[in-house]
C-alpha angles and dihedrals in degrees: 000000000000089000091050091051090049092052091045089052092048091053098041098043116105097179109161113259095006103072095105092048092050092050090047091054090047092053094044094054093043091053091047093052098038095250124143106266094193118087128173112259091239092058110136100186120018119220125178118260113200111224125220111263094255093051093046090053092048089051091053094045091052091066100075129177113254129246085041115265133188115203113214123196128198097219094199091066090067089065112109091216109080090206089061092054124096122191115225106196125213088259089058091053090047090052090049090052093048089051089055093050100261101132141141132047095308097095138046129198123206141155118280129198126327092036095218093107091259090111127043126183122213110198122198131193116278093246137103087259091051091050091050091051092049091049090050091054091045090051091050091058092046093050091049092048093246099110134115094288094053093043092051091049093050093043090056090054095250090124136030116276122243115274122231091235089064117098116270091248092058090055094057120093122178149172143173112281115247132181094280090057096065091103090061092063126091117248095264097050093042090052093053099038124097132185119247136174109252090204091056091048092051091045088055091050091051097047111119115254110249117227128202111268113216 
């Protein structure tokens, strides 16, 4: 109830100079809790509307880290038995990316958190092209059933962990970084990352180019 009162205050407050900040807080908490963050402008009293699970997930996935980031996990490192773990170094992740066609100076790979090589961060340029590349890598993991959903399931112990005798590629799970993934980034990337709406970025990319009318 305290959270609901806080969000209601954030939406209803019209304090001069702080309206944008209040609405930002309102949206952030709504996304976190799976509430509808969109309210008609003529709303008099805001009340939370719980979204269906699919819509709540879509709302979370819209708030991407920028510049675009793909978080990659080595699933074997989550195994409690050290003998069942297999380290995949940064060079191994880079080789995997090259094999999938991600080459050149447009991406960087570094350790995430914790820095035990269980989490790698792949950072793309903050451009439309960089976003498209990040989405392509995200889609690869989803299509090969090694995306966020599968990683979460295995990490909870619902499925068997990856074995060290599996190929390095099969141990890697990944997904596009969203706002809730900030704690997986190293200090430097976390400091320079912001949260943006992917829908707004794509809307900007699809806007018609205006020409001079004479």
